[in-house]
Amino acid sequence: MSFPSRPVLLLLAWLTLTGCTGTVSVPDSAADQRPVFLLAHGRHTSLVLTRADGSLVRYAYGDWRWYADGDTGALRAVPTLFVATRGALGRQTLSGPASRAALAARLHLDPARIHRLTAPATRIDRLVAELDATFAAAGEQRRYNPAFGLEFVPDPQGYSLFANSNHRVMDWLHALGIEARGNPMFGHWQIRRGNAG
């Protein structure tokens, strides 16, 4: 009888112990805050931010070949289990209003998978400027994929199982000053409102 190798056992133990869930604690709304929407697409997560002019912009992150090139074959995900692949930053401008119902209709997403959060306007503006700078620096490397409704540019961060869209969204939540803990590796999120967390 053959037993799994030690690294495989360690990986399985780590995945079991971490629970693979990201927990987001949402404080009560304060002054000068704007809506932020966490979109849980299943195993993938994206984030919608409200700009200063009231328009909405969605950001996503993933593997370049999957999202930008449209190579969505069954074996495409396998390399990301072992090595970092080229990352892709996606962006989509959306029409308002900034509500779960409007986003659900626009993105054909179950409203239960859209989590409304809030963040300080200054932090949102800073994150939008940072992400948009990546698009500005990409020049002619932009690629639109109509299947996802997103324009993609190469991202300096490599994509892997341990640095995927869910981890990147958690980084963005931290940049917005939103408390997020745990390991959302597989896109499982728990939202705690008010003083519940």
Short mmCIF file of C-alpha atoms in Angstrom, two decimals, residues 1-177:
data_model
loop_
_atom_site.label_atom_id
_atom_site.label_comp_id
_atom_site.label_asym_id
_atom_site.label_seq_id
_atom_site.Cartn_x
_atom_site.Cartn_y
_atom_site.Cartn_z
CA MET A 1 0.00 0.00 0.00
CA SER A 2 1.35 3.41 -1.01
CA PHE A 3 1.08 6.43 1.29
CA PRO A 4 0.98 10.07 0.17
CA SER A 5 4.27 11.92 0.34
CA ARG A 6 5.07 14.12 3.32
CA PRO A 7 4.55 17.43 1.42
CA VAL A 8 1.10 16.25 0.29
CA LEU A 9 0.17 15.32 3.86
CA LEU A 10 1.42 18.68 5.15
CA LEU A 11 -0.60 20.52 2.51
CA LEU A 12 -3.74 18.57 3.37
CA ALA A 13 -3.23 19.20 7.09
CA TRP A 14 -2.70 22.91 6.49
CA LEU A 15 -5.82 23.17 4.33
CA THR A 16 -7.85 21.35 6.98
CA LEU A 17 -6.57 23.49 9.85
CA THR A 18 -7.00 26.83 8.11
CA GLY A 19 -10.57 26.08 7.14
CA CYS A 20 -10.08 27.96 3.87
CA THR A 21 -12.55 30.68 4.84
CA GLY A 22 -12.00 34.41 4.86
CA THR A 23 -13.83 36.30 7.59
CA VAL A 24 -14.68 39.94 6.91
CA SER A 25 -15.74 42.11 9.84
CA VAL A 26 -17.90 45.04 8.77
CA PRO A 27 -18.04 47.90 11.27
CA ASP A 28 -21.03 50.17 11.57
CA SER A 29 -21.03 52.82 8.83
CA ALA A 30 -19.17 56.03 9.56
CA ALA A 31 -19.06 59.42 7.87
CA ASP A 32 -17.32 59.89 4.51
CA GLN A 33 -17.64 56.24 3.48
CA ARG A 34 -18.66 54.79 0.15
CA PRO A 35 -19.99 51.36 -0.85
CA VAL A 36 -17.67 48.47 -1.67
CA PHE A 37 -19.06 45.17 -2.96
CA LEU A 38 -17.42 41.78 -2.48
CA LEU A 39 -18.59 39.49 -5.31
CA ALA A 40 -18.34 35.78 -4.49
CA HIS A 41 -18.46 34.02 -7.87
CA GLY A 42 -17.87 30.57 -6.41
CA ARG A 43 -14.17 29.73 -6.26
CA HIS A 44 -13.30 33.21 -7.56
CA THR A 45 -13.86 36.61 -5.94
CA SER A 46 -13.84 40.15 -7.35
CA LEU A 47 -14.38 43.59 -5.83
CA VAL A 48 -16.51 46.56 -6.93
CA LEU A 49 -15.51 50.02 -5.73
CA THR A 50 -17.49 53.26 -5.88
CA ARG A 51 -15.49 56.09 -7.44
CA ALA A 52 -15.64 59.72 -6.29
CA ASP A 53 -17.97 60.58 -9.20
CA GLY A 54 -20.42 57.83 -8.18
CA SER A 55 -19.46 55.43 -10.97
CA LEU A 56 -18.57 51.83 -10.18
CA VAL A 57 -15.49 49.86 -11.15
CA ARG A 58 -14.95 46.14 -10.74
CA TYR A 59 -11.49 44.67 -10.26
CA ALA A 60 -10.57 41.01 -10.59
CA TYR A 61 -7.35 39.02 -10.52
CA GLY A 62 -6.44 35.66 -12.01
CA ASP A 63 -4.24 33.55 -14.24
CA TRP A 64 -3.36 35.34 -17.50
CA ARG A 65 -3.94 32.39 -19.81
CA TRP A 66 -7.32 31.57 -18.21
CA TYR A 67 -8.76 35.08 -18.08
CA ALA A 68 -6.99 37.14 -20.73
CA ASP A 69 -6.33 34.40 -23.30
CA GLY A 70 -9.55 32.47 -22.62
CA ASP A 71 -7.70 29.15 -22.21
CA THR A 72 -10.25 27.61 -19.82
CA GLY A 73 -9.58 23.95 -20.52
CA ALA A 74 -9.88 21.39 -17.73
CA LEU A 75 -6.11 21.06 -17.33
CA ARG A 76 -5.35 24.79 -17.30
CA ALA A 77 -5.60 25.04 -13.48
CA VAL A 78 -3.06 22.25 -12.89
CA PRO A 79 0.12 24.37 -13.31
CA THR A 80 -1.10 26.84 -10.68
CA LEU A 81 -0.98 24.06 -8.08
CA PHE A 82 2.79 23.82 -8.42
CA VAL A 83 4.23 27.09 -9.74
CA ALA A 84 3.25 30.73 -10.02
CA THR A 85 1.92 31.63 -13.46
CA ARG A 86 1.54 35.03 -15.09
CA GLY A 87 -1.02 37.13 -13.22
CA ALA A 88 -3.78 39.20 -14.82
CA LEU A 89 -5.51 42.25 -13.35
CA GLY A 90 -9.02 42.76 -14.70
CA ARG A 91 -11.17 45.90 -14.74
CA GLN A 92 -14.76 46.64 -15.74
CA THR A 93 -16.61 49.95 -15.50
CA LEU A 94 -20.21 49.46 -14.38
CA SER A 95 -23.26 51.68 -14.40
CA GLY A 96 -24.95 52.52 -11.10
CA PRO A 97 -26.70 52.68 -8.83
CA ALA A 98 -24.40 51.30 -6.14
CA SER A 99 -26.76 48.58 -4.95
CA ARG A 100 -26.74 44.80 -4.68
CA ALA A 101 -29.84 44.54 -6.89
CA ALA A 102 -28.32 46.64 -9.68
CA LEU A 103 -25.06 44.67 -9.60
CA ALA A 104 -26.91 41.34 -9.53
CA ALA A 105 -28.85 42.33 -12.66
CA ARG A 106 -25.82 43.76 -14.46
CA LEU A 107 -23.49 40.84 -13.69
CA HIS A 108 -26.09 38.03 -13.71
CA LEU A 109 -25.09 37.08 -10.18
CA ASP A 110 -27.24 35.82 -7.31
CA PRO A 111 -27.73 38.79 -4.92
CA ALA A 112 -26.84 36.46 -2.02
CA ARG A 113 -23.30 36.31 -3.47
CA ILE A 114 -22.93 40.10 -3.35
CA HIS A 115 -21.78 41.48 -0.01
CA ARG A 116 -22.12 45.23 0.56
CA LEU A 117 -19.35 46.73 2.66
CA THR A 118 -18.22 50.31 3.23
CA ALA A 119 -14.79 51.92 3.34
CA PRO A 120 -13.39 55.42 3.80
CA ALA A 121 -13.58 57.42 0.57
CA THR A 122 -9.88 58.35 0.77
CA ARG A 123 -8.84 54.69 0.95
CA ILE A 124 -11.10 53.78 -1.98
CA ASP A 125 -9.65 56.62 -4.07
CA ARG A 126 -6.10 55.51 -3.20
CA LEU A 127 -6.77 51.88 -4.18
CA VAL A 128 -8.51 52.87 -7.43
CA ALA A 129 -5.52 55.10 -8.31
CA GLU A 130 -3.08 52.27 -7.53
CA LEU A 131 -4.94 49.68 -9.62
CA ASP A 132 -5.58 52.11 -12.47
CA ALA A 133 -1.84 52.92 -12.52
CA THR A 134 -1.20 49.25 -13.39
CA PHE A 135 -3.53 49.68 -16.38
CA ALA A 136 -1.87 52.93 -17.44
CA ALA A 137 1.58 51.31 -17.28
CA ALA A 138 0.47 48.34 -19.39
CA GLY A 139 0.19 50.38 -22.57
CA GLU A 140 -0.64 48.09 -25.50
CA GLN A 141 -0.67 44.90 -23.43
CA ARG A 142 -4.37 45.34 -22.60
CA ARG A 143 -6.65 42.51 -23.61
CA TYR A 144 -10.46 42.50 -23.45
CA ASN A 145 -12.21 39.17 -22.87
CA PRO A 146 -15.96 39.44 -23.61
CA ALA A 147 -16.63 36.13 -21.84
CA PHE A 148 -15.78 37.84 -18.55
CA GLY A 149 -16.66 41.41 -19.54
CA LEU A 150 -13.26 42.52 -18.27
CA GLU A 151 -10.23 44.23 -19.73
CA PHE A 152 -7.00 42.59 -18.54
CA VAL A 153 -3.42 43.74 -18.15
CA PRO A 154 -0.40 41.78 -16.90
CA ASP A 155 -0.05 41.96 -13.13
CA PRO A 156 3.38 42.00 -11.50
CA GLN A 157 2.25 39.41 -8.93
CA GLY A 158 2.32 35.79 -10.09
CA TYR A 159 -0.86 33.72 -9.79
CA SER A 160 -0.97 30.41 -7.88
CA LEU A 161 -3.19 28.39 -5.58
CA PHE A 162 -1.61 30.28 -2.67
CA ALA A 163 -1.84 33.71 -4.34
CA ASN A 164 -5.17 33.65 -6.17
CA SER A 165 -8.08 36.04 -6.69
CA ASN A 166 -9.41 35.44 -3.19
CA HIS A 167 -6.09 36.29 -1.56
CA ARG A 168 -5.75 39.37 -3.77
CA VAL A 169 -9.24 40.59 -2.83
CA MET A 170 -8.30 40.11 0.82
CA ASP A 171 -5.23 42.32 0.21
CA TRP A 172 -7.49 44.96 -1.34
CA LEU A 173 -9.85 44.78 1.65
CA HIS A 174 -6.88 45.39 3.96
CA ALA A 175 -5.86 48.39 1.83
CA LEU A 176 -9.39 49.73 2.33
CA GLY A 177 -9.07 49.38 6.10
#
